[in-house]
Short mmCIF file of C-alpha atoms and ligand atoms in Angstrom, two decimals:
data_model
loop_
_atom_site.label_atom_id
_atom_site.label_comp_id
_atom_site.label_asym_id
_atom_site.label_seq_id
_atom_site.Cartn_x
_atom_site.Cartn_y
_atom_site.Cartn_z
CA UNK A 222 -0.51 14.64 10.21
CA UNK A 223 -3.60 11.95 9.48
CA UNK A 224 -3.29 10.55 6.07
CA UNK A 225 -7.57 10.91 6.61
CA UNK A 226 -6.41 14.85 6.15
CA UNK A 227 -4.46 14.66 3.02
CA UNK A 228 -6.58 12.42 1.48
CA UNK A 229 -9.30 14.88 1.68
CA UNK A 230 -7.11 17.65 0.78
CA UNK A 231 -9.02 17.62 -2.60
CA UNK A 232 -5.48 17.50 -4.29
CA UNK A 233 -3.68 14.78 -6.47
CA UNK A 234 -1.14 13.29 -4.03
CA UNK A 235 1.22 10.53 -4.40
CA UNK A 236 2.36 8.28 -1.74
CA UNK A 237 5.41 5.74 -2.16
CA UNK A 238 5.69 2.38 -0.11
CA UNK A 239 8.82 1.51 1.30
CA UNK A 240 9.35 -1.74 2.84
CA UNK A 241 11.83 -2.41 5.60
CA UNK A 242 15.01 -4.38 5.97
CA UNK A 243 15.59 -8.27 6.90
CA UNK A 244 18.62 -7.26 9.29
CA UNK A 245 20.20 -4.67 11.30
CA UNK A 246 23.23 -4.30 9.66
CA UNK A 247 20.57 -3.06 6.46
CA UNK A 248 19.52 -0.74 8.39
CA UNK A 249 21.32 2.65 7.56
CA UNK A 250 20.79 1.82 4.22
CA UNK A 251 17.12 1.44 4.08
CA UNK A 252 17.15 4.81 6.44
CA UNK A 253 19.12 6.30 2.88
CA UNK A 254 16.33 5.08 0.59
CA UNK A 255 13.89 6.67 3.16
CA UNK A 256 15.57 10.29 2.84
CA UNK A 257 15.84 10.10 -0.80
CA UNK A 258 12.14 8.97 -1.26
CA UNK A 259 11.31 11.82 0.85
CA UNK A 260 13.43 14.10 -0.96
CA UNK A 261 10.40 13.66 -3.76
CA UNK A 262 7.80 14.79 -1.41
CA UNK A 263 5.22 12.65 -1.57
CA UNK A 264 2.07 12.66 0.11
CA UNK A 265 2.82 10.47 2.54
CA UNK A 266 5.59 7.13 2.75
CA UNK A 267 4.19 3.98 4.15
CA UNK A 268 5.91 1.26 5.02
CA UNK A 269 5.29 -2.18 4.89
CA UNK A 270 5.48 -5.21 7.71
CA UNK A 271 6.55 -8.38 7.58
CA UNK A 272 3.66 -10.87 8.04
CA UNK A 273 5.81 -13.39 10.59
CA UNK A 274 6.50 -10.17 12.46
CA UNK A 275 10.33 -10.23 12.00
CA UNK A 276 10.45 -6.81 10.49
CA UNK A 277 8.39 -5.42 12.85
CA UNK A 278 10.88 -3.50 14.66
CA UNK A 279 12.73 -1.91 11.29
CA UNK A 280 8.86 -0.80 10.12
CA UNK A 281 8.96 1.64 13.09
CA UNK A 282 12.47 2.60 12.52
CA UNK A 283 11.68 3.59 8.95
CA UNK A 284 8.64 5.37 9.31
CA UNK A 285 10.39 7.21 12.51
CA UNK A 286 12.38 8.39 9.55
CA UNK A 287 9.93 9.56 7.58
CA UNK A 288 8.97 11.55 10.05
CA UNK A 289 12.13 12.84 11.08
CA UNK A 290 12.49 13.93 7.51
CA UNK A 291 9.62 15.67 6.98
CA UNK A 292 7.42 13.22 5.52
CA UNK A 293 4.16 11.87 7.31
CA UNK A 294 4.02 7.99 7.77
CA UNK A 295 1.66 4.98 7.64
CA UNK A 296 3.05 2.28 9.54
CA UNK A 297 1.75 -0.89 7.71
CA UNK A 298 0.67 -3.82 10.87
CA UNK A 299 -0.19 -7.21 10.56
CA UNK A 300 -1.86 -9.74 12.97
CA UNK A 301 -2.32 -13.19 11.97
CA UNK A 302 0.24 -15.04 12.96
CA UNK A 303 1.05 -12.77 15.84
CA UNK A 304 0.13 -12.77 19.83
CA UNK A 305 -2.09 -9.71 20.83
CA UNK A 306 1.11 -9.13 22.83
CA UNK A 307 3.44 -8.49 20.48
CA UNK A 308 0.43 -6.29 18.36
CA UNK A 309 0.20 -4.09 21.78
CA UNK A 310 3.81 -3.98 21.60
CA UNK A 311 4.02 -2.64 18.03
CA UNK A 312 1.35 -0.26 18.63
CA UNK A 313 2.99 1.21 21.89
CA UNK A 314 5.99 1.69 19.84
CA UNK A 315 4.39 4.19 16.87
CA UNK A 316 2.22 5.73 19.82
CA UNK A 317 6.12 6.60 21.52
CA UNK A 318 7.17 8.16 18.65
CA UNK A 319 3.94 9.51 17.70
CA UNK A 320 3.31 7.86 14.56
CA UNK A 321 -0.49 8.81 13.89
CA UNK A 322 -1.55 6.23 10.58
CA UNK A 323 -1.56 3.03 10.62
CA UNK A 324 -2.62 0.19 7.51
CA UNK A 325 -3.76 -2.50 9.57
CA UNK A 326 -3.93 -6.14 7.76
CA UNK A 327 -4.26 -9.17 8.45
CA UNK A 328 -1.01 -10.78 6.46
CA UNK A 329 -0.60 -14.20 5.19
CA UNK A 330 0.38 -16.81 7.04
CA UNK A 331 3.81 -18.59 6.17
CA UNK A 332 3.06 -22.34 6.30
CA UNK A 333 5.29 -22.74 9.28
CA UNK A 334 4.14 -19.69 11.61
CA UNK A 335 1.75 -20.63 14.32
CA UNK A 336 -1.72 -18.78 13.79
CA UNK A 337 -2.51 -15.76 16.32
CA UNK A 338 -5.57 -15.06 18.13
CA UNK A 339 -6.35 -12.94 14.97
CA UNK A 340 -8.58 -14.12 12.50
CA UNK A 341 -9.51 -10.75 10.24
CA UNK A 342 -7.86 -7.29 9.78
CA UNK A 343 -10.99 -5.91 11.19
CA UNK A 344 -10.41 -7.61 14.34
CA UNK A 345 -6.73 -5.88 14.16
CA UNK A 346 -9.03 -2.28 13.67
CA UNK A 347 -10.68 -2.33 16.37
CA UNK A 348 -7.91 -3.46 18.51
CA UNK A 349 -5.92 -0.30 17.43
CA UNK A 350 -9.10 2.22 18.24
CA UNK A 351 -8.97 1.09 21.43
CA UNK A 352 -5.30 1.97 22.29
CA UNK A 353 -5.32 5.78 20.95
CA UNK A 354 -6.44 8.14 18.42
CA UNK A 355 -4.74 6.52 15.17
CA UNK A 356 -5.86 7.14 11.82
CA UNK A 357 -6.09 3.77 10.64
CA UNK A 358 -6.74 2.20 6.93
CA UNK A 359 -7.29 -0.50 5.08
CA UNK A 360 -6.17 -3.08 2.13
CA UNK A 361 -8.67 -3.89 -0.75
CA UNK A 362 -8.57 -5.53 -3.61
CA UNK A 363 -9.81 -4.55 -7.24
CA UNK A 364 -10.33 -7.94 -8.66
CA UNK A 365 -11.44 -9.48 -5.63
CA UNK A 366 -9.22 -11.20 -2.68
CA UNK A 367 -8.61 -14.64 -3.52
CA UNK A 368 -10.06 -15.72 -0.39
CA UNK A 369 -12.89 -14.06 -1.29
CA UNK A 370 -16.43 -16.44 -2.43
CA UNK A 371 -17.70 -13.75 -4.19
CA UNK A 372 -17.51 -9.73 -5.04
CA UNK A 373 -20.78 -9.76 -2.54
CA UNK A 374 -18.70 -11.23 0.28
CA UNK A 375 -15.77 -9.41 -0.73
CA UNK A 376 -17.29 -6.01 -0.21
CA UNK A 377 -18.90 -7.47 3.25
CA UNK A 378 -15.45 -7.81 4.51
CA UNK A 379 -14.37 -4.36 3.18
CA UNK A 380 -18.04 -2.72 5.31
CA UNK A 381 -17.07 -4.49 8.21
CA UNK A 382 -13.75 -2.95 8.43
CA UNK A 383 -15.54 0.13 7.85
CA UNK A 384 -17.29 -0.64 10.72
CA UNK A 385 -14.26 -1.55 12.72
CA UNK A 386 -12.76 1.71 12.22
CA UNK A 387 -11.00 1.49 8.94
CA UNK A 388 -10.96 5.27 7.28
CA UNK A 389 -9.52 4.61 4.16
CA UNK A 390 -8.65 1.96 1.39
CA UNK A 391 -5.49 1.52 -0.04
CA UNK A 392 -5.89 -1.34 -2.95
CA UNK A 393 -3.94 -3.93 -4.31
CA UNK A 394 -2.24 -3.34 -7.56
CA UNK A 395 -4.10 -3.56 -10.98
CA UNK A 396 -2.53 -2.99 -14.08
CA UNK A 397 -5.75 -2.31 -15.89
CA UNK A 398 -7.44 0.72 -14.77
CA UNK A 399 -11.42 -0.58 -16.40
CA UNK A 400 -10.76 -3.15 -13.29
CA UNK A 401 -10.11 -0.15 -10.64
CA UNK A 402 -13.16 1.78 -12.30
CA UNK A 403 -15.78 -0.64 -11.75
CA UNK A 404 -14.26 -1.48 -8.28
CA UNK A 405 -14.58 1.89 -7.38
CA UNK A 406 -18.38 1.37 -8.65
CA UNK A 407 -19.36 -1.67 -7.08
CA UNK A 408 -17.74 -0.22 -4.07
CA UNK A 409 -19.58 3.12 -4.01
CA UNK A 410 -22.81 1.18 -4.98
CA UNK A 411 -22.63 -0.69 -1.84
CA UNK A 412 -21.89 2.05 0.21
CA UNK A 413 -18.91 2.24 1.40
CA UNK A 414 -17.56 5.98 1.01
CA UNK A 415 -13.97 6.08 2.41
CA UNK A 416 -11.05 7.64 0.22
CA UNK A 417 -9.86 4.80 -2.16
CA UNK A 418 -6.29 5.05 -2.95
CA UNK A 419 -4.92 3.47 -6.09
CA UNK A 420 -1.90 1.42 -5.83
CA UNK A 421 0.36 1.71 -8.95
CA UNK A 422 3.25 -1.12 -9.38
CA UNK A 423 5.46 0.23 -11.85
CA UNK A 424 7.43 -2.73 -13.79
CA UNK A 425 10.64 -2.42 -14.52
CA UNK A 426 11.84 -6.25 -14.84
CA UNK A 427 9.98 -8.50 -16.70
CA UNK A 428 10.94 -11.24 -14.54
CA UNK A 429 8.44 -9.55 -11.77
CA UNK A 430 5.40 -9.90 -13.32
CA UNK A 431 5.53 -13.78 -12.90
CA UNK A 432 5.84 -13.54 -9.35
CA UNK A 433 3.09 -10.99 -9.19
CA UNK A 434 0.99 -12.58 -11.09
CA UNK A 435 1.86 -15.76 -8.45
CA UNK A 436 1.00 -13.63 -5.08
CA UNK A 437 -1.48 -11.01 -5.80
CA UNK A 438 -3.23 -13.08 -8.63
CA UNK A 439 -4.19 -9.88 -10.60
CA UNK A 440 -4.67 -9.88 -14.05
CA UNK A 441 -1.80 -8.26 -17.12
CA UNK A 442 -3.20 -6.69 -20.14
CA UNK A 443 -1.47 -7.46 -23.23
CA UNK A 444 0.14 -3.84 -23.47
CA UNK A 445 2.20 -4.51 -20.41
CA UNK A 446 2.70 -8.04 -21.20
CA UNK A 447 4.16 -7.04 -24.83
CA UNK A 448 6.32 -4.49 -23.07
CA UNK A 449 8.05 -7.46 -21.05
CA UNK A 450 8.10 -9.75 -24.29
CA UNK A 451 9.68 -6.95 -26.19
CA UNK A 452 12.12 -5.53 -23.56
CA UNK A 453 13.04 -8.73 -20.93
CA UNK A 454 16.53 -9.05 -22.64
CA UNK A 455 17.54 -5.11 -22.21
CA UNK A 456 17.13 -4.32 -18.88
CA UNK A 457 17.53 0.07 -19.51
CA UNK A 458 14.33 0.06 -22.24
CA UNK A 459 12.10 -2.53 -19.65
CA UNK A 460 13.09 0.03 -16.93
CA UNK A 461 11.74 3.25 -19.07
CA UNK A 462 9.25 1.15 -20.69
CA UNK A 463 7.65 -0.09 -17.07
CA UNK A 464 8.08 3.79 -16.13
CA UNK A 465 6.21 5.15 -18.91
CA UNK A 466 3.19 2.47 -18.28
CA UNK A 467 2.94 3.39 -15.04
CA UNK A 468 3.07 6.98 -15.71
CA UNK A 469 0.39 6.71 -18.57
CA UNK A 470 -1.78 4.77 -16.19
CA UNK A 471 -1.68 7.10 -13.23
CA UNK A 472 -2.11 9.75 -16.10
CA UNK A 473 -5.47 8.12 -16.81
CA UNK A 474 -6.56 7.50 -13.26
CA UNK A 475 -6.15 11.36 -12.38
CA UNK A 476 -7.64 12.32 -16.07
CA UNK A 477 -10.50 9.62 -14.51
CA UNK A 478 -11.17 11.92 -11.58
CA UNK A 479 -8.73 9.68 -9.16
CA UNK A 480 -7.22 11.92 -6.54
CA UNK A 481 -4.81 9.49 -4.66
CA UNK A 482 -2.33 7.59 -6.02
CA UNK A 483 0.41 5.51 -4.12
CA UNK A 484 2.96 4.01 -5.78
CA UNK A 485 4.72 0.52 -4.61
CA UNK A 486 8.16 1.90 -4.87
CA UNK A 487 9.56 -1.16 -4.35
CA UNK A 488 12.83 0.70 -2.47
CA UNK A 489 13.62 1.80 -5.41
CA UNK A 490 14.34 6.23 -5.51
CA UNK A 491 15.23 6.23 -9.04
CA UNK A 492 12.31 4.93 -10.50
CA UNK A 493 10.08 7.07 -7.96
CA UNK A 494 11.85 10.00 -8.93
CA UNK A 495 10.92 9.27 -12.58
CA UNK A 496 7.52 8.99 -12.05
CA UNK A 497 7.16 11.70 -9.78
CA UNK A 498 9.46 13.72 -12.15
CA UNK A 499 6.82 12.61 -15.11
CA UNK A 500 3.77 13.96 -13.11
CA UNK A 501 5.25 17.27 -11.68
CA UNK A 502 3.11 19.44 -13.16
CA UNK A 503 0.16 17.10 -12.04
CA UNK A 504 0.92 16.57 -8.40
CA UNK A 505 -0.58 18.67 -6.18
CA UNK A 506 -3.20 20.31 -8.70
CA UNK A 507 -7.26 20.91 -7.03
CA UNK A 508 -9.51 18.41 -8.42
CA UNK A 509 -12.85 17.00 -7.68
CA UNK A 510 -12.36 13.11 -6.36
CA UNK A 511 -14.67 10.24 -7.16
C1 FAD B 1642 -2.25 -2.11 0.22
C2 FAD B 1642 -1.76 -3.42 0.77
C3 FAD B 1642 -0.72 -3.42 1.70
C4 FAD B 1642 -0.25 -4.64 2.23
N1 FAD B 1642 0.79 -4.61 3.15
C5 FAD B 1642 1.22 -5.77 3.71
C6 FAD B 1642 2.29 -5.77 4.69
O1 FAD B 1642 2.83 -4.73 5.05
N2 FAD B 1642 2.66 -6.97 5.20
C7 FAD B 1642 2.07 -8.16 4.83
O2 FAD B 1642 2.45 -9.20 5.34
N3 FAD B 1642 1.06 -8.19 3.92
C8 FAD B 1642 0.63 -7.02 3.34
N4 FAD B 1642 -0.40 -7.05 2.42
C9 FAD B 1642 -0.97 -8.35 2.02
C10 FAD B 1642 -2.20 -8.74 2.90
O3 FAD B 1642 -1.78 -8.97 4.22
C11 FAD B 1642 -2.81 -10.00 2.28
O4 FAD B 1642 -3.41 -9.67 1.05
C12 FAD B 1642 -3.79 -10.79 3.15
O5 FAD B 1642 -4.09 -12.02 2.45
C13 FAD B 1642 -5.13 -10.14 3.42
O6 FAD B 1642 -5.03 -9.07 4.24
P1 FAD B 1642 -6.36 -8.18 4.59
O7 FAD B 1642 -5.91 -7.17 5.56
O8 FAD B 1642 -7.00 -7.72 3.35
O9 FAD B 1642 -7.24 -9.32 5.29
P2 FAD B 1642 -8.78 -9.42 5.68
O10 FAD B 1642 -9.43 -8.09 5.68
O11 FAD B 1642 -8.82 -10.21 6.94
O12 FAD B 1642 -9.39 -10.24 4.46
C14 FAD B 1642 -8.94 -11.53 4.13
C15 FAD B 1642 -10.12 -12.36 3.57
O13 FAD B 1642 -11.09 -12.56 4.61
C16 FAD B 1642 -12.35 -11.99 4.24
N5 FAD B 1642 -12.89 -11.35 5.47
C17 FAD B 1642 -12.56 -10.14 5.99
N6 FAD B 1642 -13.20 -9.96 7.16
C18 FAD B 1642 -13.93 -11.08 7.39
C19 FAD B 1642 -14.77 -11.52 8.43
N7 FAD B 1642 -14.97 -10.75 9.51
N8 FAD B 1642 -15.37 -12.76 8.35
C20 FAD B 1642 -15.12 -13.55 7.28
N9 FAD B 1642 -14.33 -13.18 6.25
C21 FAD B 1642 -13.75 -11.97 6.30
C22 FAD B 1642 -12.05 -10.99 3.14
O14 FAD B 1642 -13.17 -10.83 2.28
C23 FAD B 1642 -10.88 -11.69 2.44
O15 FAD B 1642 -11.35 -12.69 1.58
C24 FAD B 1642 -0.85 -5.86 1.84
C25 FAD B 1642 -1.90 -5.84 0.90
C26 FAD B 1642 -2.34 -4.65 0.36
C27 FAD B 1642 -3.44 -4.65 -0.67
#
């Protein structure tokens, strides 16, 4: 199925990111944390790439699995410090075993990885329209990508994947939903229409929000930061704690008129099946999108 589809189902859905292992030998168990996620039916399970490409071949492994149980798959791609080669090569692979979404991104580039003949996910986009009929989407970013000059430039780069054949957005994470609202606004307001899909970290350790706050640069509001004052020396209350922010915040963005929700699941089953246990009588209920 296209993830375009359920998207526009007019439901609340939740979708859970998986993200693949380093080595072989990992292997069956990552294919475990695939069945279990997918035991919690969610909307769809996507699964992240590595951005040197070493992953690459465990990303279609995993969403294979998806598949295989029951569960459609978005097959996250990256391209900039890869050869079109290898990029044909990937996409060949989810066309064999008829994986139909792909996220397509550009990555970042480790400081020792030669840089590819790609410059922008866009250029990744229209790449993949040309080798079959994928349903492809996009990353964007609430508070802007740090790349980014401006929100004005920002949101030129988010039209021209548009453009390129990008159907939907998946953001980054927020932990502030005011940030996601007028996102969504300045987004709309520049037209660009696509299904936006809110991506919802749930914190469980208090040691992660330091490295968050290092790679995706997004802001904590002083709830969540007095949760991980409060709780980073008893690991069990953090863990419920970071579940019931989460919960409350994907609580909100439904209540807000948010349809899609995906939740970086961090290969973790337990604290997806929380959430997804929290919002049961949510999921799945008709509701107009904005
Ligand atoms: C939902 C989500 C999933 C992710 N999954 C992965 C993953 O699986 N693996 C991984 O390695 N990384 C992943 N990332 C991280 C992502 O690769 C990085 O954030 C990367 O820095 C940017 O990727 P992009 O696709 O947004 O790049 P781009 O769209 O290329 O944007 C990067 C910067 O360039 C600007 N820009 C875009 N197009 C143009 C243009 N044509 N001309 C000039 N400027 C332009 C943008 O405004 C932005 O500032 C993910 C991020 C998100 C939000």
């Amino acid at each position: 199925m296209k993830v375009i589809d359920i998207l526009n189902n007019g439901k609340v859905n939740v979708s859970c990111e998986l993200f693949p292992p380093k080595q072989f030998t990992q292997l069956t168990g990552a294919k475990q944390i695939v069945r279990e996620v997918a035991a919690l039916d969610p909307s769809f399970i996507s699964v992240t790439y590595g951005a040197g490409g070493g992953t690459s071949d465990h990303t279609v492994d995993l969403v294979r699995a998806a598949e295989e149980n029951g569960v459609t798959a978005l097959a996250h791609l990256t391209c900039y410090s890869s050869a079109r080669e290898k990029v044909l090569n990937v996409i060949e692979a989810l066309k064999k075993n008829r994986i139909e979404n792909i996220l397509a991104l550009r990555g970042d580039r480790a400081s020792d990885a030669p840089l590819g003949e790609f410059r922008h996910a866009s250029e990744l986009m229209e790449l993949i329209a040309s080798q079959g009929d994928f349903c492809v989407g996009g990353a964007c970013y609430p508070e802007c990508h740090p790349e980014s000059r401006s929100l004005a430039a920002d949101l030129d780069g988010l039209k021209r994947k548009v453009a390129s054949g990008c159907r939907f957005f998946t953001t980054q994470m927020f932990f502030d939903n005011a940030v996601f609202y007028k996102f969504a606004y300045h987004l709309r307001s520049a037209g660009i229409h696509v299904p936006l899909v809110a991506g919802v970290m749930p914190v469980t350790q208090s040691s992660q929000i330091e490295r968050i706050v290092k790679l995706s640069g997004c802001g904590i509001p002083l709830e969540l930061t007095a949760i991980c004052d409060r709780f980073a020396d008893d690991p069990a209350a953090m863990k419920q704690a970071g579940i019931a922010f989460a919960t409350n915040q994907i609580i909100d963005l439904v209540a807000s008129g948010v349809n899609n929700i995906h939740i970086y699941t961090m290969n973790k089953p337990d604290i997806a099946r929380a959430i997804m246990n929290n919002l049961s009588d949510i999921i799945g209920k008709q509701g107009t999108n904005v």
